[in-house]
PDB file of C-alpha atoms in Angstrom:
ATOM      1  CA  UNK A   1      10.293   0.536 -61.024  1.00  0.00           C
ATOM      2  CA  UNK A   2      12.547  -1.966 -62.322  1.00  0.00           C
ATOM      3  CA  UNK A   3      14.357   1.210 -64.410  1.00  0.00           C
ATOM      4  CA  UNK A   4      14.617   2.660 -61.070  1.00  0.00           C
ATOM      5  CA  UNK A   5      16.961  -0.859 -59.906  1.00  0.00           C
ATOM      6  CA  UNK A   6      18.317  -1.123 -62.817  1.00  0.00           C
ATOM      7  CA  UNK A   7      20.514   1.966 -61.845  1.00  0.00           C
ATOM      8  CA  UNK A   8      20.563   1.236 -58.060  1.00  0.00           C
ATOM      9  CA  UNK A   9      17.747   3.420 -57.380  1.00  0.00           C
ATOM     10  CA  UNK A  10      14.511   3.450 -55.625  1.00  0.00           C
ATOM     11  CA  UNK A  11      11.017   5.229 -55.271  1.00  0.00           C
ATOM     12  CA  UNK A  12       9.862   6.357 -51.357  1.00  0.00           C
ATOM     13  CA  UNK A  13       6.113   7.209 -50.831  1.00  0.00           C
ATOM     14  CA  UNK A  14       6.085  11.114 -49.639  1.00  0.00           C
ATOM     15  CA  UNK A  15       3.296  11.838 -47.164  1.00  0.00           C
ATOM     16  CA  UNK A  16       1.776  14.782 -48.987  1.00  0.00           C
ATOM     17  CA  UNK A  17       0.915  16.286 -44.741  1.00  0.00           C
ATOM     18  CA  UNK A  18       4.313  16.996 -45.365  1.00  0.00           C
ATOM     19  CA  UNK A  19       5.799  20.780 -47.231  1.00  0.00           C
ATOM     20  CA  UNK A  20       7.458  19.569 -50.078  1.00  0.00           C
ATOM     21  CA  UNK A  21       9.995  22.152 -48.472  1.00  0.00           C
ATOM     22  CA  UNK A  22      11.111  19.294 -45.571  1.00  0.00           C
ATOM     23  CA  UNK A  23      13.178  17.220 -48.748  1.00  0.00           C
ATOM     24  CA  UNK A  24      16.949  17.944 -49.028  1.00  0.00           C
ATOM     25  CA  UNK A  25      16.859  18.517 -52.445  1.00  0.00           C
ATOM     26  CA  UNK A  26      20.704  17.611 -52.966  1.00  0.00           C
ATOM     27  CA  UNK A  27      19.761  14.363 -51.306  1.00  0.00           C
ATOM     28  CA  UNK A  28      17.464  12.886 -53.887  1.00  0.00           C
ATOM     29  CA  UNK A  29      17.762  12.164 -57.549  1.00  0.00           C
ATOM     30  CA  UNK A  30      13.913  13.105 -58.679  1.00  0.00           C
ATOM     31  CA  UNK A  31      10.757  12.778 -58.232  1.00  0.00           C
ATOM     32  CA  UNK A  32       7.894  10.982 -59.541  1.00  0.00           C
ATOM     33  CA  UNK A  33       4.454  12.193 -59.754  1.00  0.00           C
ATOM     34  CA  UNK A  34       1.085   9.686 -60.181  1.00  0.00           C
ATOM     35  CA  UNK A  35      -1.622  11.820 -61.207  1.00  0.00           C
ATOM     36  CA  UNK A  36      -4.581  10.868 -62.827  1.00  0.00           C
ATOM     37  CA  UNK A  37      -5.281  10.366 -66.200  1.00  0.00           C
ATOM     38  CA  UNK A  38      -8.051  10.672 -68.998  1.00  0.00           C
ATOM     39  CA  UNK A  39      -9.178   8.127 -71.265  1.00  0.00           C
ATOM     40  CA  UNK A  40      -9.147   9.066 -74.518  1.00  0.00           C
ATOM     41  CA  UNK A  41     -10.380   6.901 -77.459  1.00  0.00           C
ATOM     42  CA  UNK A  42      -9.966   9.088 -80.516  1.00  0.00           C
ATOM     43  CA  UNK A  43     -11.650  12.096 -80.162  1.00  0.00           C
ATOM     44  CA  UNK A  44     -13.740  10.689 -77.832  1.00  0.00           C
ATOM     45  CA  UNK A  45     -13.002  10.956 -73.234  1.00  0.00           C
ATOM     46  CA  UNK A  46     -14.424   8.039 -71.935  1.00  0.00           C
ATOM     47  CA  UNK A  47     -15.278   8.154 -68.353  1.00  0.00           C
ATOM     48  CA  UNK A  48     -12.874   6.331 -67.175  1.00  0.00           C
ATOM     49  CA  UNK A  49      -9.597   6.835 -64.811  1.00  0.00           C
ATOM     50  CA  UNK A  50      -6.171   5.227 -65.324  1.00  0.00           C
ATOM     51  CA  UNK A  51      -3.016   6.961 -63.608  1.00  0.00           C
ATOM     52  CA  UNK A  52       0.012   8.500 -65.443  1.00  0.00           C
ATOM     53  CA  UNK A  53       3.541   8.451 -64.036  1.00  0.00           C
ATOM     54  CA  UNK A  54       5.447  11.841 -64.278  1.00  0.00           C
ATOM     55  CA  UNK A  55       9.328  12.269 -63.632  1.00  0.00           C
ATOM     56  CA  UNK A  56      10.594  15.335 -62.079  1.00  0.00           C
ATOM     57  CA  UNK A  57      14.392  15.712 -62.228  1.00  0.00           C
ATOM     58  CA  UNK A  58      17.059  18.752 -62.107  1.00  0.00           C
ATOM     59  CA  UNK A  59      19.155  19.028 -65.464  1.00  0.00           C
ATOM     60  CA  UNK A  60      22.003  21.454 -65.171  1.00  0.00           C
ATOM     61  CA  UNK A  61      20.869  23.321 -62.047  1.00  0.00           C
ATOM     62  CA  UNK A  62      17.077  23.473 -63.091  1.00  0.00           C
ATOM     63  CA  UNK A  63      14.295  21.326 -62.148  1.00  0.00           C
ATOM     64  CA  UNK A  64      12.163  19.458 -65.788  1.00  0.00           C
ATOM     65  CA  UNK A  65       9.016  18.148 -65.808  1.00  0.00           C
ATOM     66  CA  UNK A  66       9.662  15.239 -68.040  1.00  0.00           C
ATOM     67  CA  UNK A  67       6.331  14.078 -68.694  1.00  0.00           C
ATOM     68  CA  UNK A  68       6.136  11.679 -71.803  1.00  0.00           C
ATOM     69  CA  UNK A  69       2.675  13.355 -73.019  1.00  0.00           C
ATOM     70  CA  UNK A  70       4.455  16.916 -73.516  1.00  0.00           C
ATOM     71  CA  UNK A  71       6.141  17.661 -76.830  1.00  0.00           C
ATOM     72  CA  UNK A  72       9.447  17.915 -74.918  1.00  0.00           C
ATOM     73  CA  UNK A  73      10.786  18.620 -70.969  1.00  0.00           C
ATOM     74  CA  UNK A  74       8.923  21.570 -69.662  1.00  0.00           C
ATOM     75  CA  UNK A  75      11.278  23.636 -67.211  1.00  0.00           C
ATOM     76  CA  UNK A  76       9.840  24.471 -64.036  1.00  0.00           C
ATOM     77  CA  UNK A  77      13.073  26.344 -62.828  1.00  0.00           C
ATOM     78  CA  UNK A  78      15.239  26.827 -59.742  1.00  0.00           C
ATOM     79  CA  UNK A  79      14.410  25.266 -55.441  1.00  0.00           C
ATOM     80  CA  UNK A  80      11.810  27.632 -54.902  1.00  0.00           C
ATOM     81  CA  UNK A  81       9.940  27.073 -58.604  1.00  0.00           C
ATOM     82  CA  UNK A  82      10.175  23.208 -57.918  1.00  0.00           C
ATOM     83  CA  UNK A  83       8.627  23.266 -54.276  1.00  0.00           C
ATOM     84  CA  UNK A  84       5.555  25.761 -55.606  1.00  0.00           C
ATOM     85  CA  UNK A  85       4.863  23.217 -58.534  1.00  0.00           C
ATOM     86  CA  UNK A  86       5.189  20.450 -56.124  1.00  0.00           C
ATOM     87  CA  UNK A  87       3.009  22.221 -53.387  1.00  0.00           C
ATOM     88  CA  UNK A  88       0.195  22.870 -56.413  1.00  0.00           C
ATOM     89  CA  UNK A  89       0.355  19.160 -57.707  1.00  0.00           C
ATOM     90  CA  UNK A  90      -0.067  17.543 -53.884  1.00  0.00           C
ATOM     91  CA  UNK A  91      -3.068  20.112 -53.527  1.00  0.00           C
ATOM     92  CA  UNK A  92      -5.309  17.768 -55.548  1.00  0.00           C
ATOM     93  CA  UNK A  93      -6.463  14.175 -53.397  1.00  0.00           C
ATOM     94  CA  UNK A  94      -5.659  12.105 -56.527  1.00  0.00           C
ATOM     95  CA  UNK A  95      -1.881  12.982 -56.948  1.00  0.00           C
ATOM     96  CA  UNK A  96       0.730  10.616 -55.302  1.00  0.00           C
ATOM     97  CA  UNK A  97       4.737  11.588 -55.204  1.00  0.00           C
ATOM     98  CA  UNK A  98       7.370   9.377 -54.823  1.00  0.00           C
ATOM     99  CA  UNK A  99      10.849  10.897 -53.900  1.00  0.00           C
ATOM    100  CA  UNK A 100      13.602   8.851 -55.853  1.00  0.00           C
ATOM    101  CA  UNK A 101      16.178   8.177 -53.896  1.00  0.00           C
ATOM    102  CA  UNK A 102      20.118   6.019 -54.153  1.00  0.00           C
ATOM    103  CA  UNK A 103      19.424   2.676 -52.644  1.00  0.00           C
ATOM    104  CA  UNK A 104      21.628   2.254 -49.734  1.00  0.00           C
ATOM    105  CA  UNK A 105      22.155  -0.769 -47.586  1.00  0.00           C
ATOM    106  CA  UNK A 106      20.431   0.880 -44.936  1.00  0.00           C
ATOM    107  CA  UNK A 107      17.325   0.298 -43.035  1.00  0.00           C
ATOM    108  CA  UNK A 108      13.847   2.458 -44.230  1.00  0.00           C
ATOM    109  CA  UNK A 109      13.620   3.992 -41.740  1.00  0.00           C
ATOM    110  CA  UNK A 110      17.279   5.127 -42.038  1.00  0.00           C
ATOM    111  CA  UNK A 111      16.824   6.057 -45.429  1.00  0.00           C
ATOM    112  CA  UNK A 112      14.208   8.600 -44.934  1.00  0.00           C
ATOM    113  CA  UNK A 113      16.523  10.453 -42.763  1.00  0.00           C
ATOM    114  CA  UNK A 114      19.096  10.744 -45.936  1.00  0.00           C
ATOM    115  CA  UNK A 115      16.487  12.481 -47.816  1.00  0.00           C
ATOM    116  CA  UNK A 116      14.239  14.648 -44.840  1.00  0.00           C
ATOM    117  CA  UNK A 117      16.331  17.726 -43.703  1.00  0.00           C
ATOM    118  CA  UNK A 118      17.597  17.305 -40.023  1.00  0.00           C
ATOM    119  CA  UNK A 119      15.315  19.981 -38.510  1.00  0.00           C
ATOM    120  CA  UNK A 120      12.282  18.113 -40.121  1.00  0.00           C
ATOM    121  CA  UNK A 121      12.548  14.201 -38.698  1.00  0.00           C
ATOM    122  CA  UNK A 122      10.784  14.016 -36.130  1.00  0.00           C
ATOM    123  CA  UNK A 123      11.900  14.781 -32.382  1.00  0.00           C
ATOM    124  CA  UNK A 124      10.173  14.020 -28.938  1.00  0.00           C
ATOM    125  CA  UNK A 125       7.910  16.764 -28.248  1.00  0.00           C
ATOM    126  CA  UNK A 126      10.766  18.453 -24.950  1.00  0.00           C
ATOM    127  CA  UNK A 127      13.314  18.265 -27.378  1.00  0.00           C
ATOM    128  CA  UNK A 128      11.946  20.919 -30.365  1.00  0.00           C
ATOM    129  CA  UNK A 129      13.403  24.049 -28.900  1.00  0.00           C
ATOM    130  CA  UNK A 130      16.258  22.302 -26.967  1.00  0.00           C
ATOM    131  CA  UNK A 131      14.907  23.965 -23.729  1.00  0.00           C
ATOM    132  CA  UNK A 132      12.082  21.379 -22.348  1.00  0.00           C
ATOM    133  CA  UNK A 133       9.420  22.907 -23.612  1.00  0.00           C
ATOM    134  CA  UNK A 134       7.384  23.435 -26.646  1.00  0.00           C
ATOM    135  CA  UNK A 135       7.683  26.356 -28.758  1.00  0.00           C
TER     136      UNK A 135
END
């Protein structure tokens, strides 16, 4: 994470409850994805876990997994491509993302609403349809 503050960045938990669709993409910088991991010794998969940290990020209008155990970035594509590989990975219990965000001077709380589209942070229950009562 130190990377990450090193270029006045920083990681948020995502609660995978949540559609990957709720993040303003143009809001965020990438992602990072902790999935499990084999141990291999040689040949040999011991049964053992350890976790592996995956970066996510759009390059020139198209969204890379950047994982360091590929033989280069794998393209996932455009929005829609992204949020279906990000639905798929959040499926599994094991897999933890982490939306990368510009660190700003203000509060968590505040921050989450820089990153959540408007229509997804949360409301009081009268307010969701604007007329009093609950769609």
């Amino acid at each position: 994470m130190t990377a990450l503050q090193l270029r006045n960045c920083e990681a948020v938990w995502f609660d995978k409850r949540k559609d990957p669709s709720c993040i303003d993409l143009n809001a965020i910088v990438g992602f990072i994805l902790n999935v499990p991991s084999d141990y291999k010794f040689a040949f040999v998969t011991l049964p053992l876990q350890k976790r592996h940290w995956i970066a996510v990020r759009r390059i020139d209008g198209k969204y890379y997994n950047l994982d360091s155990k590929l033989r280069e970035p794998e393209c996932i594509g455009g929005e829609t491509d992204l949020l279906a590989y990000l639905r798929a990975q959040l499926e599994t219990n094991k897999r933890e993302l982490f939306v990368i965000v510009e660190k700003t001077s203000t509060s968590s709380e505040q921050q989450n609403a820089n990153w959540l589209k408007s229509e997804t942070i949360a409301k009081p229950p009268s307010d969701r349809n604007g007329s009093g009562h609950i769609a």
